[in-house]
C-alpha cells in the first residue's frame, strides 16, 4: 500500500511540474512579447562612424554594407 502511495505522489508531482512549466513559460512569453520593445538599432559604416541609418543598407560614402550598431546607454567616448 505504501508503494502505491509513493507512486501516486510521484505521478502527482511529475504531472504538476509538466503542467506548471509550459503554463509559466507561455505566461512570461506573452508578457515579454507585449512589454519588450525592439531594441534601438542603428546601422553604421565601419569606415565612417558618422554614417548612421536606422535601416540596413550601404554606406553612401564608400558603398560598404552598414553594420548593426546597438545604441548603448552609456557613452564612454
Ligand atoms: Zn563608409
Short mmCIF file of N, CA and C in Angstrom, two decimals, residues 1-76:
data_model
loop_
_atom_site.label_atom_id
_atom_site.label_comp_id
_atom_site.label_asym_id
_atom_site.label_seq_id
_atom_site.Cartn_x
_atom_site.Cartn_y
_atom_site.Cartn_z
N UNK A 1 0.83 -1.21 0.00
CA UNK A 1 0.00 0.00 0.00
C UNK A 1 0.86 1.25 0.00
N UNK A 2 1.98 1.19 0.76
CA UNK A 2 2.84 2.36 0.82
C UNK A 2 3.44 2.66 -0.55
N UNK A 3 3.79 1.57 -1.24
CA UNK A 3 4.38 1.75 -2.57
C UNK A 3 3.41 2.50 -3.49
N UNK A 4 2.18 2.09 -3.42
CA UNK A 4 1.17 2.72 -4.28
C UNK A 4 1.07 4.22 -3.98
N UNK A 5 1.11 4.55 -2.69
CA UNK A 5 1.04 5.95 -2.31
C UNK A 5 2.23 6.72 -2.87
N UNK A 6 3.40 6.11 -2.75
CA UNK A 6 4.61 6.76 -3.27
C UNK A 6 4.48 7.01 -4.76
N UNK A 7 4.03 6.01 -5.47
CA UNK A 7 3.89 6.15 -6.92
C UNK A 7 2.88 7.25 -7.25
N UNK A 8 1.80 7.25 -6.49
CA UNK A 8 0.78 8.27 -6.74
C UNK A 8 1.35 9.66 -6.51
N UNK A 9 2.13 9.80 -5.43
CA UNK A 9 2.75 11.10 -5.14
C UNK A 9 3.72 11.49 -6.25
N UNK A 10 4.50 10.49 -6.69
CA UNK A 10 5.47 10.76 -7.75
C UNK A 10 4.76 11.23 -9.01
N UNK A 11 3.70 10.52 -9.36
CA UNK A 11 2.94 10.90 -10.56
C UNK A 11 2.36 12.30 -10.40
N UNK A 12 1.87 12.57 -9.22
CA UNK A 12 1.26 13.87 -8.98
C UNK A 12 2.28 14.98 -9.19
N UNK A 13 3.47 14.77 -8.62
CA UNK A 13 4.49 15.83 -8.72
C UNK A 13 4.98 15.99 -10.15
N UNK A 14 5.20 14.86 -10.83
CA UNK A 14 5.70 14.99 -12.20
C UNK A 14 4.63 15.63 -13.08
N UNK A 15 3.38 15.26 -12.85
CA UNK A 15 2.30 15.85 -13.63
C UNK A 15 2.22 17.35 -13.34
N UNK A 16 2.37 17.69 -12.07
CA UNK A 16 2.28 19.10 -11.68
C UNK A 16 3.38 19.91 -12.37
N UNK A 17 4.60 19.36 -12.37
CA UNK A 17 5.70 20.11 -12.98
C UNK A 17 5.51 20.19 -14.49
N UNK A 18 4.98 19.12 -15.07
CA UNK A 18 4.76 19.14 -16.52
C UNK A 18 3.72 20.20 -16.88
N UNK A 19 2.70 20.30 -16.05
CA UNK A 19 1.67 21.29 -16.36
C UNK A 19 2.13 22.70 -16.02
N UNK A 20 2.90 22.82 -14.95
CA UNK A 20 3.30 24.15 -14.49
C UNK A 20 4.30 24.78 -15.44
N UNK A 21 5.25 24.00 -15.92
CA UNK A 21 6.31 24.57 -16.74
C UNK A 21 5.79 25.27 -18.00
N UNK A 22 5.01 24.57 -18.83
CA UNK A 22 4.53 25.24 -20.05
C UNK A 22 3.65 26.44 -19.74
N UNK A 23 2.86 26.34 -18.70
CA UNK A 23 1.98 27.45 -18.35
C UNK A 23 2.81 28.68 -17.99
N UNK A 24 3.83 28.46 -17.17
CA UNK A 24 4.69 29.57 -16.78
C UNK A 24 5.38 30.18 -17.99
N UNK A 25 5.88 29.31 -18.84
CA UNK A 25 6.61 29.80 -20.00
C UNK A 25 5.69 30.64 -20.89
N UNK A 26 4.52 30.09 -21.15
CA UNK A 26 3.60 30.80 -22.02
C UNK A 26 3.24 32.15 -21.43
N UNK A 27 3.03 32.15 -20.10
CA UNK A 27 2.65 33.39 -19.45
C UNK A 27 3.72 34.44 -19.59
N UNK A 28 4.97 34.06 -19.28
CA UNK A 28 6.04 35.06 -19.34
C UNK A 28 6.29 35.46 -20.78
N UNK A 29 6.14 34.52 -21.70
CA UNK A 29 6.34 34.86 -23.11
C UNK A 29 5.36 35.93 -23.54
N UNK A 30 4.11 35.75 -23.17
CA UNK A 30 3.09 36.71 -23.58
C UNK A 30 3.41 38.09 -23.00
N UNK A 31 3.80 38.11 -21.73
CA UNK A 31 4.12 39.40 -21.13
C UNK A 31 5.32 40.02 -21.81
N UNK A 32 6.31 39.18 -22.08
CA UNK A 32 7.52 39.69 -22.72
C UNK A 32 7.19 40.27 -24.09
N UNK A 33 6.43 39.50 -24.86
CA UNK A 33 6.12 39.94 -26.21
C UNK A 33 5.40 41.28 -26.18
N UNK A 34 4.56 41.45 -25.17
CA UNK A 34 3.80 42.69 -25.11
C UNK A 34 4.66 43.84 -24.59
N UNK A 35 5.54 43.52 -23.63
CA UNK A 35 6.28 44.59 -22.98
C UNK A 35 7.54 44.98 -23.73
N UNK A 36 8.19 43.95 -24.29
CA UNK A 36 9.52 44.20 -24.88
C UNK A 36 9.40 45.05 -26.13
N UNK A 37 10.16 46.11 -26.14
CA UNK A 37 10.23 46.93 -27.34
C UNK A 37 11.41 46.47 -28.16
N UNK A 38 11.35 46.63 -29.44
CA UNK A 38 12.54 46.29 -30.22
C UNK A 38 13.68 47.21 -29.82
N UNK A 39 14.82 46.60 -29.61
CA UNK A 39 15.98 47.39 -29.20
C UNK A 39 16.32 48.39 -30.29
N UNK A 40 16.74 49.55 -29.85
CA UNK A 40 17.07 50.57 -30.83
C UNK A 40 18.38 50.19 -31.50
N UNK A 41 18.29 49.95 -32.78
CA UNK A 41 19.46 49.52 -33.53
C UNK A 41 19.71 50.51 -34.64
N UNK A 42 20.93 50.85 -34.80
CA UNK A 42 21.30 51.70 -35.91
C UNK A 42 22.36 50.99 -36.72
N UNK A 43 22.47 51.38 -37.93
CA UNK A 43 23.47 50.78 -38.81
C UNK A 43 24.50 51.84 -39.15
N UNK A 44 25.72 51.42 -39.08
CA UNK A 44 26.79 52.37 -39.34
C UNK A 44 27.84 51.73 -40.21
N UNK A 45 28.64 52.57 -40.82
CA UNK A 45 29.74 52.09 -41.64
C UNK A 45 30.97 51.96 -40.77
N UNK A 46 31.66 50.87 -40.94
CA UNK A 46 32.86 50.67 -40.11
C UNK A 46 33.92 51.71 -40.44
N UNK A 47 33.92 52.21 -41.65
CA UNK A 47 34.92 53.20 -42.04
C UNK A 47 34.44 54.62 -41.75
N UNK A 48 33.14 54.78 -41.71
CA UNK A 48 32.58 56.12 -41.50
C UNK A 48 31.59 56.08 -40.34
N UNK A 49 32.07 56.24 -39.14
CA UNK A 49 31.18 56.16 -37.97
C UNK A 49 30.11 57.24 -37.96
N UNK A 50 30.34 58.29 -38.71
CA UNK A 50 29.34 59.37 -38.74
C UNK A 50 28.13 58.98 -39.57
N UNK A 51 28.28 57.95 -40.37
CA UNK A 51 27.15 57.48 -41.17
C UNK A 51 26.25 56.62 -40.28
N UNK A 52 25.03 57.08 -40.10
CA UNK A 52 24.09 56.34 -39.27
C UNK A 52 22.78 56.17 -40.03
N UNK A 53 22.26 54.96 -39.98
CA UNK A 53 20.98 54.70 -40.63
C UNK A 53 20.16 53.81 -39.73
N UNK A 54 18.85 53.99 -39.76
CA UNK A 54 18.03 53.10 -38.94
C UNK A 54 17.64 51.85 -39.71
N UNK A 55 18.10 51.76 -40.93
CA UNK A 55 17.82 50.58 -41.74
C UNK A 55 19.12 50.02 -42.28
N UNK A 56 19.16 48.72 -42.51
CA UNK A 56 20.36 48.17 -43.12
C UNK A 56 20.51 48.69 -44.54
N UNK A 57 21.73 48.86 -44.96
CA UNK A 57 21.94 49.37 -46.30
C UNK A 57 23.41 49.52 -46.59
N UNK A 58 23.71 50.45 -47.46
CA UNK A 58 25.10 50.65 -47.84
C UNK A 58 25.52 52.06 -47.48
N UNK A 59 26.79 52.18 -47.20
CA UNK A 59 27.34 53.48 -46.87
C UNK A 59 27.32 54.36 -48.11
N UNK A 60 26.77 55.56 -47.99
CA UNK A 60 26.72 56.45 -49.16
C UNK A 60 28.10 56.95 -49.55
N UNK A 61 29.05 56.83 -48.66
CA UNK A 61 30.39 57.35 -48.95
C UNK A 61 31.29 56.33 -49.63
N UNK A 62 31.22 55.09 -49.14
CA UNK A 62 32.13 54.10 -49.71
C UNK A 62 31.40 52.86 -50.23
N UNK A 63 30.11 52.78 -49.99
CA UNK A 63 29.34 51.66 -50.52
C UNK A 63 29.46 50.38 -49.73
N UNK A 64 30.11 50.45 -48.58
CA UNK A 64 30.22 49.25 -47.76
C UNK A 64 28.89 48.95 -47.09
N UNK A 65 28.65 47.69 -46.85
CA UNK A 65 27.43 47.29 -46.16
C UNK A 65 27.47 47.84 -44.73
N UNK A 66 26.39 48.45 -44.33
CA UNK A 66 26.34 49.00 -42.98
C UNK A 66 26.22 47.87 -41.97
N UNK A 67 26.88 48.05 -40.86
CA UNK A 67 26.83 47.03 -39.81
C UNK A 67 25.93 47.51 -38.68
N UNK A 68 25.36 46.51 -38.02
CA UNK A 68 24.43 46.81 -36.94
C UNK A 68 25.20 47.43 -35.77
N UNK A 69 24.60 48.43 -35.21
CA UNK A 69 25.24 49.06 -34.05
C UNK A 69 24.15 49.33 -33.04
N UNK A 70 24.21 48.57 -31.93
CA UNK A 70 23.19 48.78 -30.92
C UNK A 70 23.55 50.01 -30.11
N UNK A 71 22.56 50.84 -29.93
CA UNK A 71 22.81 52.08 -29.22
C UNK A 71 22.95 51.78 -27.73
N UNK A 72 24.11 52.02 -27.23
CA UNK A 72 24.36 51.75 -25.82
C UNK A 72 23.86 52.91 -24.98
N UNK A 73 23.50 52.55 -23.73
CA UNK A 73 23.02 53.60 -22.85
C UNK A 73 24.17 54.50 -22.39
N UNK A 74 25.30 53.84 -22.13
CA UNK A 74 26.46 54.60 -21.67
C UNK A 74 27.29 55.03 -22.86
N UNK A 75 27.78 56.22 -22.77
CA UNK A 75 28.70 56.67 -23.81
C UNK A 75 30.03 56.95 -23.16
N UNK A 76 30.99 56.11 -23.47
CA UNK A 76 32.30 56.27 -22.85
C UNK A 76 33.17 57.25 -23.61
#
